Short mmCIF file of C-alpha atoms and ligand atoms in Angstrom, two decimals:
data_model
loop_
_atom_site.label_atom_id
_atom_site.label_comp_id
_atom_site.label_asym_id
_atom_site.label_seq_id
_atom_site.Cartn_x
_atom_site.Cartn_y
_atom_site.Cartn_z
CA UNK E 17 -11.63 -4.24 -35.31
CA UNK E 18 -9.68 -7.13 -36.77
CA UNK E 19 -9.06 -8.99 -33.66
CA UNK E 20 -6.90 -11.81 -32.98
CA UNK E 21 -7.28 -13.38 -36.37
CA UNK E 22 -7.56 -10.14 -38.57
CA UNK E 23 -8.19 -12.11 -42.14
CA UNK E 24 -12.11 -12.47 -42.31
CA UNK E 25 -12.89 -15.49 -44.20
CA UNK E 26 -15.54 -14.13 -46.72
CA UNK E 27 -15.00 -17.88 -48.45
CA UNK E 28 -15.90 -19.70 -45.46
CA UNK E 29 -17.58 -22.74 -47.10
CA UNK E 30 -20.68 -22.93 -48.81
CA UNK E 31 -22.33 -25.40 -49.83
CA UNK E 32 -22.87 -26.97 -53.44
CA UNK E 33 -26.40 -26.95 -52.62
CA UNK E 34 -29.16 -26.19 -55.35
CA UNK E 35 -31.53 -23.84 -55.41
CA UNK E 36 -33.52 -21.02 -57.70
CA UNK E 37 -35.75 -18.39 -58.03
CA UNK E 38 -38.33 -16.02 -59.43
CA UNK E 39 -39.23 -12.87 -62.35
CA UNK E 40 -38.53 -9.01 -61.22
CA UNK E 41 -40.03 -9.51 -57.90
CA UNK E 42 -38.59 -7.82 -55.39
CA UNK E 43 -39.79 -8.73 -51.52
CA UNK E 44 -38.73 -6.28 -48.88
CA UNK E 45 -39.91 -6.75 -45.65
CA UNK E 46 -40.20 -4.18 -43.28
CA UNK E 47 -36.85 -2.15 -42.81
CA UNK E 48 -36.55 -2.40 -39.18
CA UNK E 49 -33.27 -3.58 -37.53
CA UNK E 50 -34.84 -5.74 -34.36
CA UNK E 51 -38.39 -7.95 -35.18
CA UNK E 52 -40.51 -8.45 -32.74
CA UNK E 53 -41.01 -10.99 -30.26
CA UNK E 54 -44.21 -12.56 -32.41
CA UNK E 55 -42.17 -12.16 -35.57
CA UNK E 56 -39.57 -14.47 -33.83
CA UNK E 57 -41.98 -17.49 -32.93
CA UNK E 58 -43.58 -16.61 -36.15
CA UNK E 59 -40.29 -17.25 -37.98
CA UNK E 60 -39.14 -19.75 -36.26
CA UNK E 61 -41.88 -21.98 -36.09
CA UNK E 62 -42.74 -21.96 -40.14
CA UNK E 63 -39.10 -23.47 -40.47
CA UNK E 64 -40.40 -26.73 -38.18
CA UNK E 65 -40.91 -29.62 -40.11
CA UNK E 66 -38.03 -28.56 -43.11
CA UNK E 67 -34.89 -28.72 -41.38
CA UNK E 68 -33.77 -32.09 -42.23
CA UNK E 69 -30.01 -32.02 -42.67
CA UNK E 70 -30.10 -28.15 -42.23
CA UNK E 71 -29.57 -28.42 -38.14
CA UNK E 72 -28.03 -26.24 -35.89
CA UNK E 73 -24.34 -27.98 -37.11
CA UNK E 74 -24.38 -27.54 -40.87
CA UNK E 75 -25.82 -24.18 -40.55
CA UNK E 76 -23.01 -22.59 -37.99
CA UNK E 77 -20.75 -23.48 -41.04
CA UNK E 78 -22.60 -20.58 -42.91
CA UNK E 79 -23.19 -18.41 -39.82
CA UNK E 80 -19.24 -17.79 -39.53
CA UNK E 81 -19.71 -16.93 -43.34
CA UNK E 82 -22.84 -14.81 -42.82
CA UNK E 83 -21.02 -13.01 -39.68
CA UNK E 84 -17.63 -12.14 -41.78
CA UNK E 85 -19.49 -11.41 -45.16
CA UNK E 86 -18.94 -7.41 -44.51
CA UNK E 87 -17.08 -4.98 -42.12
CA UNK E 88 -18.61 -3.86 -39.33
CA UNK E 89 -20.53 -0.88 -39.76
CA UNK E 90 -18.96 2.23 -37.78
CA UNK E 91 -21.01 5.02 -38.12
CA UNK E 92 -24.80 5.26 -40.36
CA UNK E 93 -24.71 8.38 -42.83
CA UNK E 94 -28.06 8.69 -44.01
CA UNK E 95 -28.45 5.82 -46.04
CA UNK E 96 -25.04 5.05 -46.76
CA UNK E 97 -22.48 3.13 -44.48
CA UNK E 98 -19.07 4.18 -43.77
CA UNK E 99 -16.59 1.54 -42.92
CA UNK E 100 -14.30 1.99 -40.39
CA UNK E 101 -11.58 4.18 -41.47
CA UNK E 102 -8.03 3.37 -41.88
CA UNK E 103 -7.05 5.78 -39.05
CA UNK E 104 -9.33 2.87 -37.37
CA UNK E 105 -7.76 -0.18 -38.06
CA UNK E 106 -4.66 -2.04 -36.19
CA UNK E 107 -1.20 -2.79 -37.16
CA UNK E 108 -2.34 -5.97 -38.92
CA UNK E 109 -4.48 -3.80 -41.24
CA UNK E 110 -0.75 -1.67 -41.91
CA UNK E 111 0.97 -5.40 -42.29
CA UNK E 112 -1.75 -6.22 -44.81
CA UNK E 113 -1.64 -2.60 -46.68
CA UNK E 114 2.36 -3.50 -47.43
CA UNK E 115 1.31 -6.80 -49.05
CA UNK E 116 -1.67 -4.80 -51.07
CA UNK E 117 -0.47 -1.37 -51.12
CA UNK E 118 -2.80 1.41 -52.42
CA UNK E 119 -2.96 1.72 -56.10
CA UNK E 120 -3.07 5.89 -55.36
CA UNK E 121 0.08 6.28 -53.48
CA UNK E 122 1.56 3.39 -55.87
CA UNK E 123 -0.05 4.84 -58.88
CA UNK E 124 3.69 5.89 -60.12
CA UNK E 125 4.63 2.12 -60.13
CA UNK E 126 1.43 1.45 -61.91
CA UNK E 127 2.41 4.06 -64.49
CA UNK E 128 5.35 2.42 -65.36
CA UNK E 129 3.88 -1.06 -65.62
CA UNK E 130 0.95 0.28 -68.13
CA UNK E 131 2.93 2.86 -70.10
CA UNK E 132 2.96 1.49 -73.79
CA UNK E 133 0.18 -0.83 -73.08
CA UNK E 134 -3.86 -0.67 -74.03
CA UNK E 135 -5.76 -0.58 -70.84
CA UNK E 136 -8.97 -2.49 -70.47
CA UNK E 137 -10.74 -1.40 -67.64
CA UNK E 138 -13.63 -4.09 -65.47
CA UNK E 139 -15.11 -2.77 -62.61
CA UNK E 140 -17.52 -4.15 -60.09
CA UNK E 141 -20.89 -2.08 -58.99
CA UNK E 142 -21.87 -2.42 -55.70
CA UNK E 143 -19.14 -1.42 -53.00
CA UNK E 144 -16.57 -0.71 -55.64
CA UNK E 145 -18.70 2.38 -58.06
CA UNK E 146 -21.59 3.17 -55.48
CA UNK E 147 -21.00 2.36 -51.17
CA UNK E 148 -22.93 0.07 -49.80
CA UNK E 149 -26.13 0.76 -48.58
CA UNK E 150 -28.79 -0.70 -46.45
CA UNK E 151 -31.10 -1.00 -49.11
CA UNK E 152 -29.80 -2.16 -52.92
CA UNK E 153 -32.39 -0.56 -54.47
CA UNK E 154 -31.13 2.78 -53.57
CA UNK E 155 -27.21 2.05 -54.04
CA UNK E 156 -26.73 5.04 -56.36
CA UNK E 157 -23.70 5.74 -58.20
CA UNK E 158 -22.88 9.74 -57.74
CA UNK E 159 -22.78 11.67 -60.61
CA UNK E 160 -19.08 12.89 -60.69
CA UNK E 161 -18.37 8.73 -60.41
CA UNK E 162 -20.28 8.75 -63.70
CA UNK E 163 -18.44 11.08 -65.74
CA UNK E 164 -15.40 9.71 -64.63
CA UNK E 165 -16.55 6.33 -65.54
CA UNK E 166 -17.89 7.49 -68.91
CA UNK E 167 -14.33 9.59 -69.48
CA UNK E 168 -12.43 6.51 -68.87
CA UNK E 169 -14.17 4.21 -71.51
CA UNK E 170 -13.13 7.04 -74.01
CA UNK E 171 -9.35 6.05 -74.05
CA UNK E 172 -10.17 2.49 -72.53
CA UNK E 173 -12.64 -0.67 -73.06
CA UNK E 174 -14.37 -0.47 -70.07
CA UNK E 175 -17.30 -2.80 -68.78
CA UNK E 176 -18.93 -3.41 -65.57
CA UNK E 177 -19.08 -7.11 -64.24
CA UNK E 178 -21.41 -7.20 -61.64
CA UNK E 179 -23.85 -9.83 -59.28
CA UNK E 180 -26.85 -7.74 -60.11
CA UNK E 181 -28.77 -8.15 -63.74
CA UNK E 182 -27.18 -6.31 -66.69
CA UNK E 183 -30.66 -4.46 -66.95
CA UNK E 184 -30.14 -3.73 -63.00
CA UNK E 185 -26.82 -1.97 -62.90
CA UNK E 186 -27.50 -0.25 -66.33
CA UNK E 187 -30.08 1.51 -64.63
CA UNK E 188 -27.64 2.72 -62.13
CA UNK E 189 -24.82 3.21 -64.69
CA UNK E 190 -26.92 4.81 -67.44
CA UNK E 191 -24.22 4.84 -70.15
CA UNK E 192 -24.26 2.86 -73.06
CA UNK E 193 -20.54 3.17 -74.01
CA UNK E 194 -19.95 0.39 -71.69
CA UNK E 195 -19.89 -3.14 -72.11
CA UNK E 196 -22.46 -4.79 -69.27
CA UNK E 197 -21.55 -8.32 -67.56
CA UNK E 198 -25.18 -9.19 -65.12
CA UNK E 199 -25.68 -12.35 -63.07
CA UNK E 200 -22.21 -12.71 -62.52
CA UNK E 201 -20.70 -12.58 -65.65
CA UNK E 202 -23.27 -14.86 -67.11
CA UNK E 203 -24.92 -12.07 -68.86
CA UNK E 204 -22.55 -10.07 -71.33
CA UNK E 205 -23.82 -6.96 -73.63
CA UNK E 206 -22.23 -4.68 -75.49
CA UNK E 207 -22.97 -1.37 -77.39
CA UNK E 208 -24.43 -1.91 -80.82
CA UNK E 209 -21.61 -0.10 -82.69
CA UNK E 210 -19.30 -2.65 -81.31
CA UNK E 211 -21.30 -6.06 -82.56
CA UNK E 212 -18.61 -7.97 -84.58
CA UNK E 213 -17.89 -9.81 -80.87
CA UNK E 214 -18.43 -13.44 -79.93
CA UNK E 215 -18.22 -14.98 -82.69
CA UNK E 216 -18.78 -19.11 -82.56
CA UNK E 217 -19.77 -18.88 -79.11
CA UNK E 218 -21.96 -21.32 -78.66
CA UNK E 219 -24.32 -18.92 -76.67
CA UNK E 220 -24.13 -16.58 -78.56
CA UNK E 221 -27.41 -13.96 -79.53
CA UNK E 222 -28.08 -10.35 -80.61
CA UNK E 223 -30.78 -8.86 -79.51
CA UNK E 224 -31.52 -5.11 -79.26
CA UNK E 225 -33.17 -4.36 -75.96
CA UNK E 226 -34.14 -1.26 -73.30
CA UNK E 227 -30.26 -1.56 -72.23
CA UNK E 228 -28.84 0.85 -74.30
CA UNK E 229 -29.73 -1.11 -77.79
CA UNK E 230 -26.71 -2.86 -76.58
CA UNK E 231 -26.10 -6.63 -77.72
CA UNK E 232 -25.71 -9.94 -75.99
CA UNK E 233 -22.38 -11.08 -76.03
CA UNK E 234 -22.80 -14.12 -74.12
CA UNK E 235 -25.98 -15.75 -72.02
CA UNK E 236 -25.90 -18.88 -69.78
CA UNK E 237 -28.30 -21.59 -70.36
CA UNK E 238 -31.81 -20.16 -70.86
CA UNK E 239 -33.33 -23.25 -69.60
CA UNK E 240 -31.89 -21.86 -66.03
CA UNK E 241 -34.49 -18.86 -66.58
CA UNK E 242 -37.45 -21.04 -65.41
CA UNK E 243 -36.06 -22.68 -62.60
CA UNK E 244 -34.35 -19.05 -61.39
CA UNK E 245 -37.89 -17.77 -61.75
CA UNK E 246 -39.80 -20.49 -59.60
CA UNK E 247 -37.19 -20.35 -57.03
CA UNK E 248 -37.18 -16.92 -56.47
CA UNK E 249 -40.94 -16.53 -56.04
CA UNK E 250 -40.19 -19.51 -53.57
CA UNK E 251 -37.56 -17.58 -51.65
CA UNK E 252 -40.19 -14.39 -51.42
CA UNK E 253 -42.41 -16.90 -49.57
CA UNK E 254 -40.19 -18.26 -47.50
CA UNK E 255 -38.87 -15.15 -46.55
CA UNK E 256 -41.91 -12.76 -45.75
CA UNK E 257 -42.05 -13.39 -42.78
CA UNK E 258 -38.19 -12.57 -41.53
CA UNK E 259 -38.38 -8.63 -41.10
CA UNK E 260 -35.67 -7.32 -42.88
CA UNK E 261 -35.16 -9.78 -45.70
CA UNK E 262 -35.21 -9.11 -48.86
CA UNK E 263 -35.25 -10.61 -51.61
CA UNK E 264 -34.12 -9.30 -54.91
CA UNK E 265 -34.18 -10.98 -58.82
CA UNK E 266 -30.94 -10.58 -60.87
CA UNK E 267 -32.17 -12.99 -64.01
CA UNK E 268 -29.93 -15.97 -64.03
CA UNK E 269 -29.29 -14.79 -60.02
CA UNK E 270 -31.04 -14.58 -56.74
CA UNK E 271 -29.92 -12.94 -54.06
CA UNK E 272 -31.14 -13.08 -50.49
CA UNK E 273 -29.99 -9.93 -48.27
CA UNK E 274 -30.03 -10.37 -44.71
CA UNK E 275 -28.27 -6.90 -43.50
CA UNK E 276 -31.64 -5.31 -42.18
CA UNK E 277 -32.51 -8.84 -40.59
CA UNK E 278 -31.71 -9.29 -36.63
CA UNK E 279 -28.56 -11.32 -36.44
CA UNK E 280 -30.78 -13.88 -34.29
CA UNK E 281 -32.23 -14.94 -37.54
CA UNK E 282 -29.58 -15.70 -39.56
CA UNK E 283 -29.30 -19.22 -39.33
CA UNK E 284 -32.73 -19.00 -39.72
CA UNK E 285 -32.45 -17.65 -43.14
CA UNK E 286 -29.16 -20.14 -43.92
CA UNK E 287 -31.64 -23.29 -43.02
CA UNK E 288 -34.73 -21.69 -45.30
CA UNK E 289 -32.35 -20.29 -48.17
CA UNK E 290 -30.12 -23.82 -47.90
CA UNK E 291 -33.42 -25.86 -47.36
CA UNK E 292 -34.96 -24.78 -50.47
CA UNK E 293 -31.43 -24.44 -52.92
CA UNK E 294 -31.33 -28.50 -52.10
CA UNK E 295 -34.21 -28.92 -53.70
CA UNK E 296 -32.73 -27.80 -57.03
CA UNK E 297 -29.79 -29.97 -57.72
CA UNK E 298 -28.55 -27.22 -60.99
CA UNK E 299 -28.41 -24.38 -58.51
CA UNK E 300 -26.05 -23.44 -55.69
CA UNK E 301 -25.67 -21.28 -52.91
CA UNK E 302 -22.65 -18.84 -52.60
CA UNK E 303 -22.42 -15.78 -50.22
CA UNK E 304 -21.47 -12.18 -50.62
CA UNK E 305 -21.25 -8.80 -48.46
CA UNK E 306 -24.45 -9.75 -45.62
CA UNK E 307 -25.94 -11.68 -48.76
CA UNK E 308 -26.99 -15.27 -49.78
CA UNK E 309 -26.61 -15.78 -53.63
CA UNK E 310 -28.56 -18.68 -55.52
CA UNK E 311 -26.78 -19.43 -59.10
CA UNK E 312 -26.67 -21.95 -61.80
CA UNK E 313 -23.93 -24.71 -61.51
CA UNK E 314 -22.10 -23.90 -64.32
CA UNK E 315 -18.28 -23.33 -64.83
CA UNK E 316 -18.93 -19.44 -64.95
CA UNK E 317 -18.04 -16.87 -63.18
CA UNK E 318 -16.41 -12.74 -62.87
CA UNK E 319 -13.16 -14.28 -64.02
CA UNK E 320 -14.48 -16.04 -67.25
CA UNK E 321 -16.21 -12.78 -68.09
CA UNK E 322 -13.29 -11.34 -67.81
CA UNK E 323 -11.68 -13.76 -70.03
CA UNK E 324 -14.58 -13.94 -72.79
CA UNK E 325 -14.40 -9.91 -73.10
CA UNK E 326 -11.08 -9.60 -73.58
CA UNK E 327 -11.03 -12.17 -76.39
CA UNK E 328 -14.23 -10.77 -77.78
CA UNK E 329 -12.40 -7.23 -77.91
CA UNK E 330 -9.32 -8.79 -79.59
CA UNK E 331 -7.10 -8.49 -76.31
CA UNK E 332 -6.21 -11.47 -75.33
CA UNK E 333 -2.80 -13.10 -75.53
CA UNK E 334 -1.36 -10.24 -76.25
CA UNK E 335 1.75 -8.32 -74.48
CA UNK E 336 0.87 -4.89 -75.34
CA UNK E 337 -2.58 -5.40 -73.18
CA UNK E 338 -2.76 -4.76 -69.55
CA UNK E 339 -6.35 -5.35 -67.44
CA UNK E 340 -7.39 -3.48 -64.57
CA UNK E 341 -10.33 -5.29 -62.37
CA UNK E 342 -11.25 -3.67 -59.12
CA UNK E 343 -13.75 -4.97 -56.89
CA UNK E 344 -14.98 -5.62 -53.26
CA UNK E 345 -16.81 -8.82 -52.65
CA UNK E 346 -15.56 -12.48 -52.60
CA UNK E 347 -16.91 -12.95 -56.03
CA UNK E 348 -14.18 -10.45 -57.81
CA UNK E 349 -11.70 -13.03 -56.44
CA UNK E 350 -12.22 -15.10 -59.97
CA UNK E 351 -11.36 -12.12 -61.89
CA UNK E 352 -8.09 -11.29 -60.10
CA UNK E 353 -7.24 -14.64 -59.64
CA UNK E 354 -7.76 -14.79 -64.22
CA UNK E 355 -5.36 -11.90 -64.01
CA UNK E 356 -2.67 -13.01 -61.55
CA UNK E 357 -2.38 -16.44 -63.30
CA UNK E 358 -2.00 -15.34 -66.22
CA UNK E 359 -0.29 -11.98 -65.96
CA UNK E 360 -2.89 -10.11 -67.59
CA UNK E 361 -2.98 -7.21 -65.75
CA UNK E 362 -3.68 -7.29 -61.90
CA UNK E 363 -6.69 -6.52 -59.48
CA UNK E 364 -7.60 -3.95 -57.04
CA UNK E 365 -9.60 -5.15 -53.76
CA UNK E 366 -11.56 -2.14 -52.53
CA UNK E 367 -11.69 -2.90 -48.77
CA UNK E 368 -11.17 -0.74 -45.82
CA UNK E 369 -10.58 -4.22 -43.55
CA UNK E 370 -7.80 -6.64 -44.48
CA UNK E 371 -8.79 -9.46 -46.45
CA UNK E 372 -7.21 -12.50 -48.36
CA UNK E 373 -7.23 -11.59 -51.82
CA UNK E 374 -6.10 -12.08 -55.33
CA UNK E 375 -5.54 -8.30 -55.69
CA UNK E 376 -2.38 -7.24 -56.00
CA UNK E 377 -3.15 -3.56 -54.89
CA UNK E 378 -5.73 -1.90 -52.74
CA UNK E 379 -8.58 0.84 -52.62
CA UNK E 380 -10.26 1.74 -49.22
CA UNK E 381 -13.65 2.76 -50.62
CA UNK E 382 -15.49 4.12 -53.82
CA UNK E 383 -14.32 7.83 -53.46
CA UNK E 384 -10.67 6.12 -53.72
CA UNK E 385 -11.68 4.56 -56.77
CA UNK E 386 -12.72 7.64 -58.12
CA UNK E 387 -9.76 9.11 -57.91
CA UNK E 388 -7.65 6.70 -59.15
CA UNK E 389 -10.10 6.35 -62.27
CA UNK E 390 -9.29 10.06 -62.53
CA UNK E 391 -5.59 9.70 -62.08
CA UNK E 392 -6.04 7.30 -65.20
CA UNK E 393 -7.74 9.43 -66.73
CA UNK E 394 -5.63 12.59 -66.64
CA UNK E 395 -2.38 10.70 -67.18
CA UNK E 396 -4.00 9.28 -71.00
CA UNK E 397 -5.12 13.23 -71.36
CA UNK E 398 -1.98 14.17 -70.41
CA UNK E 399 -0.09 12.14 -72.57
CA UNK E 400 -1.92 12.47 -75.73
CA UNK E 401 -1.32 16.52 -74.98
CA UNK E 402 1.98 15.80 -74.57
CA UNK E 403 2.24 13.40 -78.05
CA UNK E 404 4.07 14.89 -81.16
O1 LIG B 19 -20.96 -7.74 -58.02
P1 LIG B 19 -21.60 -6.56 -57.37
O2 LIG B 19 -21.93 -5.46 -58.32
O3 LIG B 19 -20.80 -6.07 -56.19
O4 LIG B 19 -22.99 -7.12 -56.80
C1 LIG B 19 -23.01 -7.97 -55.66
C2 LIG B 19 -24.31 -7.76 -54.94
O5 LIG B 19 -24.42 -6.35 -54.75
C3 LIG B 19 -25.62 -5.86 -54.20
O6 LIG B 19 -25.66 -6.17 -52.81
C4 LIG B 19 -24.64 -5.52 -52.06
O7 LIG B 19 -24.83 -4.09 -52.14
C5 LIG B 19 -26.08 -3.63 -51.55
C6 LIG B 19 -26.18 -2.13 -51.81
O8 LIG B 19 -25.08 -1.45 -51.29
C7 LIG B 19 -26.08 -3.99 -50.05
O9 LIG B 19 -27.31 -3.57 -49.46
C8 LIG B 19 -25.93 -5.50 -49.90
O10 LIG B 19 -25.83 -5.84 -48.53
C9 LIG B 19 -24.67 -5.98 -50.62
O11 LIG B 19 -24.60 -7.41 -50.60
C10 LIG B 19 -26.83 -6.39 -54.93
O12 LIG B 19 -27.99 -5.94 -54.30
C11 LIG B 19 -26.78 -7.90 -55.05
O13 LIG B 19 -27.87 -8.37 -55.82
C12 LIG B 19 -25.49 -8.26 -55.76
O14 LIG B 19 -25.40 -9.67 -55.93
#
């Protein structure tokens, strides 16, 4: 499985390239793994005439990206994809393991580093709370992952930073205790009862909405809304025609999913994606697990959410604090990175493949997150049992 070189590069390099995108549309082609032979020509031939810069050179950069961008898939259970196992992978996976060991068989050693300390708790969606699925609109999170989610935000500040819209993964989540970073990190809510945060942030707005009657915390630049809009709607043209592509809106975010496309066309879907994001010189292009993200370029990301929620709950710069991010894709590399340099707390990469990382410790998959979130869990019960 990992081969000679057994590090995939999920950062292989992307371009600064612009782009944007549309309102709650949501394009799906057909889900059907191999298009046929008139779908081909069909696809091919609509990208004649736009390819410019975007030739067969500059888009190989991306391909490597596009190729590495998630494990392998082993085995298809129902909808949901298991990742190869670790009874699966290779010494190099072991070597890696001893450089991020698992936070459950370290979990001791964790205990003594957060004993004493407030926890704050971020946790990514997709891959991390729910597995990853063919299709995102069905990546459900199971209803014991809920409760334990929901029984961890009573003894710790818990919020979900995620690359879908706040209003998105809220829908998944469905519990209002938590605090909510969408698009990134670019869109922070919190519950009502806790609105004393963000104060003199320059973005900063209240607004009750459908999510919860929570309250925005922090918003990038509404004048990105437009130009995410038009681009999206641009990317569901663009894209109709590739079977398998989808495209799906996440507000100040667009992403592109290629999983259910036929590899053959994924350079066809890097030119299209790459063609149109250079069009829009405030957007960029970044890449996640067998997806193409389109984003505002703006010094944001999962790491500054990080930081802006644990100032906005009072927790920064402060010894007795410790912060817990756990997360899958390339883009929860910010937030461990925030912790690491500045001792914070630490991450938790949940991969079952070896991969560079921030994280100090590792999860193989979303049922090992579970339990650890339990473990958590029944150590603070424990304790407050055990308290005079
Ligand atoms: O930050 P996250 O919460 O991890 O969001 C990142 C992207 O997650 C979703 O896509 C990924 O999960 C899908 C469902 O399992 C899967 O089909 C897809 O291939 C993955 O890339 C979400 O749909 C994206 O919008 C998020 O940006």
């Amino acid at each position: 499985m990992c081969g000679s070189s057994p590090i995939p590069s999920e950062s292989a390099p992307l371009n600064n390239s612009r782009l944007e995108l549309s309102s709650n549309i949501i394009s799906y082609s057909v889900a059907a793994h191999v298009p046929s032979s008139s779908l081909y020509s069909s696809a091919l031939s609509k990208s004649k005439g736009v390819l410019g810069k975007f030739d067969d050179a500059y888009v190989s950069g991306w391909l490597d990206a596009m190729k590495s961008s998630s494990p392998p898939c082993k085995q298809l259970n129902m909808d949901v994809i298991s990742e190869p196992s670790i009874d699966e992978t290779n010494e190099a996976y072991c070597t890696w393991m001893m450089r991020h060991p698992s936070a459950l068989t370290s979990f001791e050693q964790i205990l003594s580093s957060i004993r004493c300390k407030k926890i704050a708790l971020f946790l990514d969606y997709d891959g991390t709370l729910s597995p990853i699925v063919d299709n995102p609109d069905f990546a459900i999170m199971s209803n014991e992952m809920r409760a334990v989610v929901k029984s961890a935000s009573k003894y710790f500040p818990t919020a979900i930073i995620s690359g879908r819209s706040c209003e998105k993964v809220y829908k998944f989540v469905k519990l209002t205790e938590l605090y909510y970073a969408g698009s990134h990190g670019m869109d922070i809510m919190g519950p009502t009862r806790k609105n004393n945060f963000g104060d003199g942030h320059a973005n900063y707005t209240v607004k009750n909405d459908e999510l919860g009657n929570g309250v925005h915390l922090f918003q990038a630049p509404s004048e990105f809304l437009p130009i995410i809009n038009e681009v999206c709607s641009s990317l569901v043209d663009i894209t109709e025609d590739i079977l398998g592509a989808k495209v799906e809106y996440n507000k100040y975010c667009v992403s592109v999913h290629y999983r259910l496309v036929d590899e053959k066309l994924w350079p066809e879907v890097a030119r299209r994606v790459l063609s149109l994001v250079d069009g829009y010189p405030r957007l960029r292009v970044t890449h996640g697990r067998k997806v193409l993200e389109i984003r505002p370029v703006i010094d944001w990301n999962k790491g500054k959410a990080v930081e802006f929620l644990l100032k906005s709950l009072g927790l920064s710069n402060r010894d007795d604090v410790l912060a817990i991010h756990m997360g899958d894709d390339k883009t929860d590399e910010d937030a461990f990175k925030v912790l690491r340099d500045s001792n914070l707390g630490f991450g938790i990469l949940v991969s079952s493949v070896p991969k560079e990382t921030n994280a100090f410790y590792s999860l193989r998959d979303p049922s090992e997150v579970m339990e650890f979130l339990k473990s958590l869990v029944k150590w603070k019960e424990d304790s407050a049992t055990a308290a005079p």
